[in-house]
PDB file of C-alpha atoms in Angstrom:
ATOM      1  CA  UNK A   8     132.505  72.760  95.034  1.00 42.00           C
ATOM      2  CA  UNK A   9     136.573  72.171  95.174  1.00 47.00           C
ATOM      3  CA  UNK A  10     137.590  70.738  91.678  1.00 45.00           C
ATOM      4  CA  UNK A  11     139.431  67.698  93.606  1.00 46.00           C
ATOM      5  CA  UNK A  12     136.056  66.674  94.298  1.00 49.00           C
ATOM      6  CA  UNK A  13     134.929  66.009  90.867  1.00 45.00           C
ATOM      7  CA  UNK A  14     137.622  63.363  90.495  1.00 41.00           C
ATOM      8  CA  UNK A  15     135.604  61.301  93.188  1.00 50.00           C
ATOM      9  CA  UNK A  16     132.375  60.900  90.938  1.00 51.00           C
ATOM     10  CA  UNK A  17     131.381  57.707  90.350  1.00 50.00           C
ATOM     11  CA  UNK A  18     131.521  56.404  86.926  1.00 53.00           C
ATOM     12  CA  UNK A  19     127.790  56.984  86.070  1.00 56.00           C
ATOM     13  CA  UNK A  20     128.801  61.008  86.318  1.00 60.00           C
ATOM     14  CA  UNK A  21     130.278  60.576  82.745  1.00 62.00           C
ATOM     15  CA  UNK A  22     126.810  59.830  81.158  1.00 69.00           C
ATOM     16  CA  UNK A  23     125.757  63.403  82.461  1.00 66.00           C
ATOM     17  CA  UNK A  24     129.155  65.485  82.483  1.00 66.00           C
ATOM     18  CA  UNK A  25     131.413  66.070  79.641  1.00 62.00           C
ATOM     19  CA  UNK A  26     133.493  69.306  80.283  1.00 58.00           C
ATOM     20  CA  UNK A  27     135.334  70.804  83.132  1.00 56.00           C
ATOM     21  CA  UNK A  28     136.526  74.429  82.993  1.00 55.00           C
ATOM     22  CA  UNK A  29     139.599  75.599  84.717  1.00 54.00           C
ATOM     23  CA  UNK A  30     140.926  79.412  84.924  1.00 52.00           C
ATOM     24  CA  UNK A  31     144.123  80.562  83.736  1.00 53.00           C
ATOM     25  CA  UNK A  32     145.362  80.043  87.000  1.00 49.00           C
ATOM     26  CA  UNK A  33     146.719  76.646  87.106  1.00 43.00           C
ATOM     27  CA  UNK A  34     149.932  76.561  87.847  1.00 47.00           C
ATOM     28  CA  UNK A  35     149.869  74.421  90.850  1.00 44.00           C
ATOM     29  CA  UNK A  36     150.729  70.282  90.638  1.00 42.00           C
ATOM     30  CA  UNK A  37     147.337  69.930  92.447  1.00 39.00           C
ATOM     31  CA  UNK A  38     145.451  71.464  89.512  1.00 40.00           C
ATOM     32  CA  UNK A  39     147.758  69.533  86.776  1.00 42.00           C
ATOM     33  CA  UNK A  40     146.818  65.981  88.725  1.00 38.00           C
ATOM     34  CA  UNK A  41     143.073  66.858  88.661  1.00 36.00           C
ATOM     35  CA  UNK A  42     143.401  67.843  84.931  1.00 40.00           C
ATOM     36  CA  UNK A  43     145.080  64.390  84.204  1.00 38.00           C
ATOM     37  CA  UNK A  44     142.420  62.641  86.300  1.00 36.00           C
ATOM     38  CA  UNK A  45     139.647  64.161  84.378  1.00 35.00           C
ATOM     39  CA  UNK A  46     141.121  63.404  81.208  1.00 41.00           C
ATOM     40  CA  UNK A  47     141.219  59.892  82.260  1.00 38.00           C
ATOM     41  CA  UNK A  48     137.569  59.640  83.220  1.00 38.00           C
ATOM     42  CA  UNK A  49     136.535  61.030  79.573  1.00 37.00           C
ATOM     43  CA  UNK A  50     136.084  64.812  80.358  1.00 38.00           C
ATOM     44  CA  UNK A  51     137.492  67.368  78.137  1.00 48.00           C
ATOM     45  CA  UNK A  52     139.205  70.321  79.785  1.00 51.00           C
ATOM     46  CA  UNK A  53     138.376  73.800  78.950  1.00 49.00           C
ATOM     47  CA  UNK A  54     139.989  77.009  79.517  1.00 57.00           C
ATOM     48  CA  UNK A  55     138.877  80.121  80.619  1.00 58.00           C
ATOM     49  CA  UNK A  56     140.947  82.829  78.734  1.00 55.00           C
ATOM     50  CA  UNK A  57     139.950  86.179  79.509  1.00 56.00           C
ATOM     51  CA  UNK A  58     142.032  88.227  81.777  1.00 56.00           C
ATOM     52  CA  UNK A  59     138.429  90.039  83.008  1.00 74.00           C
ATOM     53  CA  UNK A  60     136.148  92.740  82.354  1.00 79.00           C
ATOM     54  CA  UNK A  61     137.140  96.660  82.589  1.00 80.00           C
ATOM     55  CA  UNK A  62     135.722  99.954  82.036  1.00 78.00           C
ATOM     56  CA  UNK A  63     135.245 100.866  78.141  1.00 82.00           C
ATOM     57  CA  UNK A  64     135.971 104.465  77.677  1.00 81.00           C
ATOM     58  CA  UNK A  65     133.625 106.076  75.485  1.00 77.00           C
ATOM     59  CA  UNK A  66     130.649 103.861  76.418  1.00 76.00           C
ATOM     60  CA  UNK A  67     127.623 104.359  78.504  1.00 74.00           C
ATOM     61  CA  UNK A  68     129.373 102.763  81.611  1.00 78.00           C
ATOM     62  CA  UNK A  69     129.995  99.493  79.834  1.00 80.00           C
ATOM     63  CA  UNK A  70     132.646  97.184  79.811  1.00 80.00           C
ATOM     64  CA  UNK A  71     134.930  95.128  77.307  1.00 74.00           C
ATOM     65  CA  UNK A  72     137.065  92.095  78.193  1.00 81.00           C
ATOM     66  CA  UNK A  73     141.022  92.387  78.174  1.00 82.00           C
ATOM     67  CA  UNK A  74     143.300  89.408  77.562  1.00 84.00           C
ATOM     68  CA  UNK A  75     144.281  89.124  73.700  1.00 90.00           C
ATOM     69  CA  UNK A  76     147.948  90.365  74.304  1.00 89.00           C
ATOM     70  CA  UNK A  77     149.819  87.154  74.457  1.00 91.00           C
ATOM     71  CA  UNK A  78     146.736  84.812  74.022  1.00 93.00           C
ATOM     72  CA  UNK A  79     148.598  82.878  71.175  1.00 95.00           C
ATOM     73  CA  UNK A  80     151.302  81.727  73.378  1.00 94.00           C
ATOM     74  CA  UNK A  81     149.010  80.938  76.183  1.00 92.00           C
ATOM     75  CA  UNK A  82     146.931  78.905  74.145  1.00 92.00           C
ATOM     76  CA  UNK A  83     149.731  77.122  72.801  1.00 95.00           C
ATOM     77  CA  UNK A  84     150.995  76.076  76.095  1.00 92.00           C
ATOM     78  CA  UNK A  85     147.422  75.064  77.281  1.00 88.00           C
ATOM     79  CA  UNK A  86     146.979  72.904  74.397  1.00 92.00           C
ATOM     80  CA  UNK A  87     150.370  71.188  75.447  1.00 92.00           C
ATOM     81  CA  UNK A  88     148.932  70.788  78.785  1.00 87.00           C
ATOM     82  CA  UNK A  89     145.940  68.964  77.668  1.00 86.00           C
ATOM     83  CA  UNK A  90     143.146  71.707  77.071  1.00 87.00           C
ATOM     84  CA  UNK A  91     141.112  71.223  74.062  1.00 90.00           C
ATOM     85  CA  UNK A  92     138.469  73.909  74.177  1.00 90.00           C
ATOM     86  CA  UNK A  93     138.693  77.835  75.236  1.00 91.00           C
ATOM     87  CA  UNK A  94     136.275  80.250  76.763  1.00 90.00           C
ATOM     88  CA  UNK A  95     135.809  84.022  76.302  1.00 90.00           C
ATOM     89  CA  UNK A  96     133.168  85.654  77.954  1.00 89.00           C
ATOM     90  CA  UNK A  97     132.125  89.405  77.639  1.00 91.00           C
ATOM     91  CA  UNK A  98     129.202  90.734  78.671  1.00 90.00           C
ATOM     92  CA  UNK A  99     126.219  93.272  77.099  1.00 92.00           C
ATOM     93  CA  UNK A 100     124.248  95.099  79.267  1.00 91.00           C
ATOM     94  CA  UNK A 101     120.725  96.062  77.633  1.00 93.00           C
ATOM     95  CA  UNK A 102     119.614  98.908  80.415  1.00 88.00           C
ATOM     96  CA  UNK A 103     123.261 100.703  79.377  1.00 78.00           C
ATOM     97  CA  UNK A 104     122.230 100.784  75.702  1.00 83.00           C
ATOM     98  CA  UNK A 105     123.747  98.657  74.543  1.00 94.00           C
ATOM     99  CA  UNK A 106     126.005 101.179  72.861  1.00 93.00           C
ATOM    100  CA  UNK A 107     127.307 100.513  69.015  1.00 94.00           C
ATOM    101  CA  UNK A 108     130.744 100.808  70.580  1.00 92.00           C
ATOM    102  CA  UNK A 109     130.207  98.047  73.322  1.00 92.00           C
ATOM    103  CA  UNK A 110     128.769  95.767  70.846  1.00 94.00           C
ATOM    104  CA  UNK A 111     131.400  96.377  68.219  1.00 94.00           C
ATOM    105  CA  UNK A 112     134.158  95.718  70.999  1.00 92.00           C
ATOM    106  CA  UNK A 113     132.545  92.771  72.166  1.00 93.00           C
ATOM    107  CA  UNK A 114     132.138  91.188  68.780  1.00 96.00           C
ATOM    108  CA  UNK A 115     135.733  91.947  67.559  1.00 95.00           C
ATOM    109  CA  UNK A 116     137.391  90.678  70.933  1.00 94.00           C
ATOM    110  CA  UNK A 117     135.400  87.427  70.666  1.00 96.00           C
ATOM    111  CA  UNK A 118     136.251  87.114  66.972  1.00 98.00           C
ATOM    112  CA  UNK A 119     140.212  87.786  67.475  1.00 97.00           C
ATOM    113  CA  UNK A 120     140.034  85.297  70.429  1.00 96.00           C
ATOM    114  CA  UNK A 121     138.307  82.270  68.315  1.00 97.00           C
ATOM    115  CA  UNK A 122     140.806  82.804  65.319  1.00 98.00           C
ATOM    116  CA  UNK A 123     143.828  82.808  67.704  1.00 97.00           C
ATOM    117  CA  UNK A 124     142.250  79.440  69.557  1.00 96.00           C
ATOM    118  CA  UNK A 125     141.610  77.805  66.150  1.00 98.00           C
ATOM    119  CA  UNK A 126     145.101  78.690  65.043  1.00 98.00           C
ATOM    120  CA  UNK A 127     146.500  76.992  68.335  1.00 96.00           C
ATOM    121  CA  UNK A 128     144.403  73.605  68.042  1.00 96.00           C
ATOM    122  CA  UNK A 129     141.688  74.655  70.365  1.00 94.00           C
ATOM    123  CA  UNK A 130     137.846  74.794  70.165  1.00 95.00           C
ATOM    124  CA  UNK A 131     136.667  78.575  70.807  1.00 95.00           C
ATOM    125  CA  UNK A 132     133.246  78.843  72.934  1.00 95.00           C
ATOM    126  CA  UNK A 133     132.125  82.054  72.011  1.00 96.00           C
ATOM    127  CA  UNK A 134     130.196  83.954  74.822  1.00 94.00           C
ATOM    128  CA  UNK A 135     128.768  87.301  74.241  1.00 94.00           C
ATOM    129  CA  UNK A 136     126.341  87.214  77.620  1.00 92.00           C
ATOM    130  CA  UNK A 137     123.538  89.471  77.363  1.00 94.00           C
ATOM    131  CA  UNK A 138     122.848  90.064  81.076  1.00 91.00           C
ATOM    132  CA  UNK A 139     119.154  89.710  82.680  1.00 89.00           C
ATOM    133  CA  UNK A 140     119.437  93.288  84.450  1.00 88.00           C
ATOM    134  CA  UNK A 141     116.687  95.206  83.589  1.00 91.00           C
ATOM    135  CA  UNK A 142     112.804  95.667  83.315  1.00 92.00           C
ATOM    136  CA  UNK A 143     112.602  95.456  79.420  1.00 95.00           C
ATOM    137  CA  UNK A 144     110.340  92.884  77.564  1.00 96.00           C
ATOM    138  CA  UNK A 145     111.017  90.142  75.913  1.00 98.00           C
ATOM    139  CA  UNK A 146     110.876  91.777  72.579  1.00 98.00           C
ATOM    140  CA  UNK A 147     113.776  94.441  73.582  1.00 97.00           C
ATOM    141  CA  UNK A 148     115.739  91.259  74.305  1.00 97.00           C
ATOM    142  CA  UNK A 149     115.157  89.663  70.974  1.00 98.00           C
ATOM    143  CA  UNK A 150     116.301  92.912  69.167  1.00 98.00           C
ATOM    144  CA  UNK A 151     119.627  93.353  71.065  1.00 97.00           C
ATOM    145  CA  UNK A 152     120.374  89.572  70.973  1.00 98.00           C
ATOM    146  CA  UNK A 153     119.747  89.922  67.111  1.00 98.00           C
ATOM    147  CA  UNK A 154     122.191  93.002  66.655  1.00 98.00           C
ATOM    148  CA  UNK A 155     124.927  91.141  69.058  1.00 97.00           C
ATOM    149  CA  UNK A 156     125.269  87.994  67.059  1.00 98.00           C
ATOM    150  CA  UNK A 157     124.841  90.001  63.814  1.00 98.00           C
ATOM    151  CA  UNK A 158     128.109  91.565  64.642  1.00 98.00           C
ATOM    152  CA  UNK A 159     129.702  88.665  66.036  1.00 98.00           C
ATOM    153  CA  UNK A 160     129.494  86.346  63.006  1.00 99.00           C
ATOM    154  CA  UNK A 161     130.244  89.390  60.575  1.00 99.00           C
ATOM    155  CA  UNK A 162     133.880  89.658  62.828  1.00 98.00           C
ATOM    156  CA  UNK A 163     134.186  86.089  62.902  1.00 99.00           C
ATOM    157  CA  UNK A 164     133.812  85.890  58.991  1.00 99.00           C
ATOM    158  CA  UNK A 165     136.280  88.887  58.857  1.00 98.00           C
ATOM    159  CA  UNK A 166     138.637  86.903  60.985  1.00 98.00           C
ATOM    160  CA  UNK A 167     138.344  83.641  58.879  1.00 99.00           C
ATOM    161  CA  UNK A 168     137.038  81.698  61.664  1.00 99.00           C
ATOM    162  CA  UNK A 169     136.098  78.192  60.722  1.00 98.00           C
ATOM    163  CA  UNK A 170     132.247  77.972  61.795  1.00 99.00           C
ATOM    164  CA  UNK A 171     132.328  74.198  61.702  1.00 98.00           C
ATOM    165  CA  UNK A 172     134.945  74.494  64.732  1.00 98.00           C
ATOM    166  CA  UNK A 173     133.267  76.794  67.036  1.00 98.00           C
ATOM    167  CA  UNK A 174     130.722  76.270  69.891  1.00 96.00           C
ATOM    168  CA  UNK A 175     128.283  78.944  71.102  1.00 98.00           C
ATOM    169  CA  UNK A 176     127.361  80.116  74.450  1.00 96.00           C
ATOM    170  CA  UNK A 177     124.649  82.371  74.251  1.00 97.00           C
ATOM    171  CA  UNK A 178     122.060  83.835  76.746  1.00 96.00           C
ATOM    172  CA  UNK A 179     118.267  82.429  76.017  1.00 97.00           C
ATOM    173  CA  UNK A 180     116.071  85.492  75.100  1.00 98.00           C
ATOM    174  CA  UNK A 181     114.115  86.123  78.089  1.00 97.00           C
ATOM    175  CA  UNK A 182     112.481  89.715  79.518  1.00 96.00           C
ATOM    176  CA  UNK A 183     114.683  91.384  81.769  1.00 92.00           C
ATOM    177  CA  UNK A 184     114.649  90.421  85.477  1.00 88.00           C
ATOM    178  CA  UNK A 185     112.703  92.964  86.803  1.00 90.00           C
ATOM    179  CA  UNK A 186     110.241  92.744  84.255  1.00 93.00           C
ATOM    180  CA  UNK A 187     106.544  92.921  85.629  1.00 91.00           C
ATOM    181  CA  UNK A 188     105.633  89.459  83.463  1.00 92.00           C
ATOM    182  CA  UNK A 189     107.480  86.350  83.491  1.00 92.00           C
ATOM    183  CA  UNK A 190     107.442  84.402  80.217  1.00 96.00           C
ATOM    184  CA  UNK A 191     106.653  80.601  79.941  1.00 97.00           C
ATOM    185  CA  UNK A 192     109.222  78.051  78.972  1.00 97.00           C
ATOM    186  CA  UNK A 193     107.529  78.066  75.425  1.00 98.00           C
ATOM    187  CA  UNK A 194     107.575  81.772  75.052  1.00 98.00           C
ATOM    188  CA  UNK A 195     111.229  81.709  75.945  1.00 98.00           C
ATOM    189  CA  UNK A 196     111.659  78.658  73.418  1.00 98.00           C
ATOM    190  CA  UNK A 197     109.905  80.623  70.714  1.00 98.00           C
ATOM    191  CA  UNK A 198     111.964  83.845  71.133  1.00 98.00           C
ATOM    192  CA  UNK A 199     115.513  82.366  71.511  1.00 98.00           C
ATOM    193  CA  UNK A 200     114.959  79.790  68.513  1.00 98.00           C
ATOM    194  CA  UNK A 201     113.594  82.586  66.415  1.00 98.00           C
ATOM    195  CA  UNK A 202     116.917  84.748  67.171  1.00 98.00           C
ATOM    196  CA  UNK A 203     119.424  81.811  66.503  1.00 98.00           C
ATOM    197  CA  UNK A 204     117.675  80.684  63.065  1.00 98.00           C
ATOM    198  CA  UNK A 205     118.067  84.131  61.952  1.00 98.00           C
ATOM    199  CA  UNK A 206     121.742  84.855  63.174  1.00 98.00           C
ATOM    200  CA  UNK A 207     123.482  81.493  63.380  1.00 98.00           C
ATOM    201  CA  UNK A 208     124.522  79.456  60.494  1.00 98.00           C
ATOM    202  CA  UNK A 209     123.820  75.992  60.483  1.00 97.00           C
ATOM    203  CA  UNK A 210     127.311  74.981  60.095  1.00 98.00           C
ATOM    204  CA  UNK A 211     127.934  75.651  63.941  1.00 98.00           C
ATOM    205  CA  UNK A 212     127.738  72.361  65.274  1.00 97.00           C
ATOM    206  CA  UNK A 213     126.543  73.444  68.876  1.00 96.00           C
ATOM    207  CA  UNK A 214     124.670  76.028  70.986  1.00 97.00           C
ATOM    208  CA  UNK A 215     125.418  75.420  74.781  1.00 96.00           C
ATOM    209  CA  UNK A 216     123.367  78.107  76.811  1.00 97.00           C
ATOM    210  CA  UNK A 217     124.266  79.616  79.821  1.00 94.00           C
ATOM    211  CA  UNK A 218     121.809  80.234  82.466  1.00 91.00           C
ATOM    212  CA  UNK A 219     122.743  83.784  83.696  1.00 84.00           C
ATOM    213  CA  UNK A 220     120.749  83.750  86.921  1.00 84.00           C
ATOM    214  CA  UNK A 221     117.672  81.707  85.962  1.00 91.00           C
ATOM    215  CA  UNK A 222     116.597  79.313  88.730  1.00 91.00           C
ATOM    216  CA  UNK A 223     117.932  75.655  88.196  1.00 94.00           C
ATOM    217  CA  UNK A 224     114.253  74.722  87.134  1.00 93.00           C
ATOM    218  CA  UNK A 225     113.894  77.307  85.030  1.00 94.00           C
ATOM    219  CA  UNK A 226     117.039  76.726  83.028  1.00 96.00           C
ATOM    220  CA  UNK A 227     116.354  73.220  82.764  1.00 97.00           C
ATOM    221  CA  UNK A 228     112.721  73.645  81.430  1.00 97.00           C
ATOM    222  CA  UNK A 229     113.788  76.500  79.363  1.00 97.00           C
ATOM    223  CA  UNK A 230     116.188  74.245  77.574  1.00 98.00           C
ATOM    224  CA  UNK A 231     113.789  71.215  77.153  1.00 98.00           C
ATOM    225  CA  UNK A 232     111.295  73.767  75.620  1.00 98.00           C
ATOM    226  CA  UNK A 233     113.695  74.305  72.749  1.00 98.00           C
ATOM    227  CA  UNK A 234     114.364  70.799  72.073  1.00 98.00           C
ATOM    228  CA  UNK A 235     110.674  69.826  71.654  1.00 96.00           C
ATOM    229  CA  UNK A 236     111.163  70.681  67.757  1.00 88.00           C
ATOM    230  CA  UNK A 237     114.031  69.737  65.373  1.00 91.00           C
ATOM    231  CA  UNK A 238     116.955  72.413  65.297  1.00 96.00           C
ATOM    232  CA  UNK A 239     120.077  72.434  62.810  1.00 96.00           C
ATOM    233  CA  UNK A 240     122.439  72.724  65.766  1.00 98.00           C
ATOM    234  CA  UNK A 241     122.949  70.578  68.957  1.00 97.00           C
ATOM    235  CA  UNK A 242     121.147  72.494  71.413  1.00 98.00           C
ATOM    236  CA  UNK A 243     122.447  71.641  75.115  1.00 96.00           C
ATOM    237  CA  UNK A 244     123.712  73.808  78.054  1.00 94.00           C
ATOM    238  CA  UNK A 245     126.982  74.833  79.760  1.00 92.00           C
ATOM    239  CA  UNK A 246     125.586  76.178  83.238  1.00 91.00           C
ATOM    240  CA  UNK A 247     127.352  77.422  86.002  1.00 86.00           C
ATOM    241  CA  UNK A 248     124.693  78.524  89.037  1.00 88.00           C
ATOM    242  CA  UNK A 249     122.070  76.460  87.354  1.00 90.00           C
ATOM    243  CA  UNK A 250     124.196  73.360  87.926  1.00 88.00           C
ATOM    244  CA  UNK A 251     126.025  74.418  90.916  1.00 88.00           C
ATOM    245  CA  UNK A 252     123.663  76.187  93.468  1.00 90.00           C
ATOM    246  CA  UNK A 253     122.114  72.973  95.018  1.00 90.00           C
ATOM    247  CA  UNK A 254     125.317  71.227  94.747  1.00 90.00           C
ATOM    248  CA  UNK A 255     127.043  74.009  97.138  1.00 91.00           C
ATOM    249  CA  UNK A 256     124.056  74.548  99.316  1.00 91.00           C
ATOM    250  CA  UNK A 257     124.396  70.712 100.345  1.00 91.00           C
ATOM    251  CA  UNK A 258     128.071  70.671 100.170  1.00 92.00           C
ATOM    252  CA  UNK A 259     128.686  73.981 102.466  1.00 91.00           C
ATOM    253  CA  UNK A 260     132.507  72.971 102.782  1.00 90.00           C
ATOM    254  CA  UNK A 261     131.855  70.078 104.859  1.00 94.00           C
ATOM    255  CA  UNK A 262     133.812  66.917 103.784  1.00 91.00           C
ATOM    256  CA  UNK A 263     131.173  64.423 105.401  1.00 94.00           C
ATOM    257  CA  UNK A 264     128.669  66.297 102.696  1.00 92.00           C
ATOM    258  CA  UNK A 265     130.699  65.429  99.610  1.00 89.00           C
ATOM    259  CA  UNK A 266     128.791  62.350  98.712  1.00 90.00           C
ATOM    260  CA  UNK A 267     125.586  64.081  99.225  1.00 92.00           C
ATOM    261  CA  UNK A 268     127.071  67.153  97.179  1.00 89.00           C
ATOM    262  CA  UNK A 269     127.843  64.717  94.294  1.00 88.00           C
ATOM    263  CA  UNK A 270     124.323  63.161  94.068  1.00 89.00           C
ATOM    264  CA  UNK A 271     122.865  66.639  94.284  1.00 90.00           C
ATOM    265  CA  UNK A 272     125.241  67.458  90.900  1.00 89.00           C
ATOM    266  CA  UNK A 273     124.206  64.215  89.303  1.00 90.00           C
ATOM    267  CA  UNK A 274     120.474  64.959  89.877  1.00 90.00           C
ATOM    268  CA  UNK A 275     121.081  68.334  88.094  1.00 92.00           C
ATOM    269  CA  UNK A 276     123.280  66.960  85.288  1.00 91.00           C
ATOM    270  CA  UNK A 277     121.013  64.185  84.468  1.00 92.00           C
ATOM    271  CA  UNK A 278     118.100  66.882  84.370  1.00 94.00           C
ATOM    272  CA  UNK A 279     119.750  68.849  82.002  1.00 94.00           C
ATOM    273  CA  UNK A 280     120.941  66.110  79.982  1.00 93.00           C
ATOM    274  CA  UNK A 281     117.457  64.591  79.663  1.00 95.00           C
ATOM    275  CA  UNK A 282     116.443  68.451  78.733  1.00 96.00           C
ATOM    276  CA  UNK A 283     118.727  68.786  75.789  1.00 95.00           C
ATOM    277  CA  UNK A 284     116.804  65.680  74.301  1.00 95.00           C
ATOM    278  CA  UNK A 285     113.741  67.274  74.957  1.00 96.00           C
ATOM    279  CA  UNK A 286     112.533  64.347  77.459  1.00 96.00           C
ATOM    280  CA  UNK A 287     112.789  66.299  81.138  1.00 94.00           C
ATOM    281  CA  UNK A 288     109.775  66.141  83.058  1.00 88.00           C
ATOM    282  CA  UNK A 289     109.661  68.679  86.158  1.00 82.00           C
ATOM    283  CA  UNK A 290     107.580  66.241  88.232  1.00 79.00           C
ATOM    284  CA  UNK A 291     109.365  66.107  91.606  1.00 73.00           C
ATOM    285  CA  UNK A 292     111.503  68.928  91.240  1.00 77.00           C
ATOM    286  CA  UNK A 293     112.265  70.520  94.726  1.00 74.00           C
ATOM    287  CA  UNK A 294     111.660  73.837  96.024  1.00 72.00           C
ATOM    288  CA  UNK A 295     115.164  74.822  96.180  1.00 71.00           C
ATOM    289  CA  UNK A 296     115.825  74.387  92.392  1.00 77.00           C
ATOM    290  CA  UNK A 297     112.684  76.934  91.757  1.00 73.00           C
ATOM    291  CA  UNK A 298     114.209  79.680  93.482  1.00 71.00           C
ATOM    292  CA  UNK A 299     115.623  82.483  90.807  1.00 73.00           C
ATOM    293  CA  UNK A 300     119.519  83.430  91.416  1.00 70.00           C
ATOM    294  CA  UNK A 301     119.302  86.651  89.657  1.00 61.00           C
ATOM    295  CA  UNK A 302     121.950  89.082  91.517  1.00 64.00           C
ATOM    296  CA  UNK A 303     121.852  92.925  89.668  1.00 70.00           C
ATOM    297  CA  UNK A 304     125.176  93.723  88.548  1.00 64.00           C
ATOM    298  CA  UNK A 305     126.454  90.270  89.469  1.00 60.00           C
ATOM    299  CA  UNK A 306     130.122  89.576  88.337  1.00 62.00           C
ATOM    300  CA  UNK A 307     132.427  86.743  88.404  1.00 56.00           C
TER     301      UNK A 307
END
């Protein structure tokens, strides 16, 4: 949905929506006006800092994330423009290995970005996305996730990043999207929380999960299952497709559908807000929300 449409959401939206991301391409006056309007409605600006994924030489056809050059000056400027959070997304592919080189490159890049962001007053959102691609079991995802987050926190510490001043945006621990057996929300919650408790210090204040191609309903149910027991961190969501899919299908670029799309957004936002409290019920969930959104080799 066009960013300008977010500014028309009614006052109830601030109950469920607290953050709006922007890319680095924000030079227009329209974008600046939207930013000011969002801050006035108690949302918080989040800036996507990466310059994109490119092939990683010497790896198993894997990628690394560029964008560290000039990051300090960009961060300082974006802070002046009102940004208070930054996001750096890199990816790890299980079918490709992952190679030790790819994991180390992902972890080091995230750590340097986090240190630079904190030095310029921004809260870094740390996101090494472990892609859903593959037919591996959930145990293999757990193994890779533990390795990735071990490396990430090792290099965060090496770069003197303040753990209390970061947020994490991890993938949930699930089987590969092409695995023959699907896991229940309770199983996904068990494996995901096991990984987090083994690798993430309790000093980290918040875990904001990505959806990664799960259906809207799956992402909400899995989050809800993780909040059925106490956790040392706030466990919440930072979804893209799992928050926007129904909205975009409702809107379809039609001005006359904006109000209906806003209502669809609030339905999903409220559902996930309840899930972060462990109080979500799937009763009455529509069929569209149950449709998976996995796309093999998906990029954005």
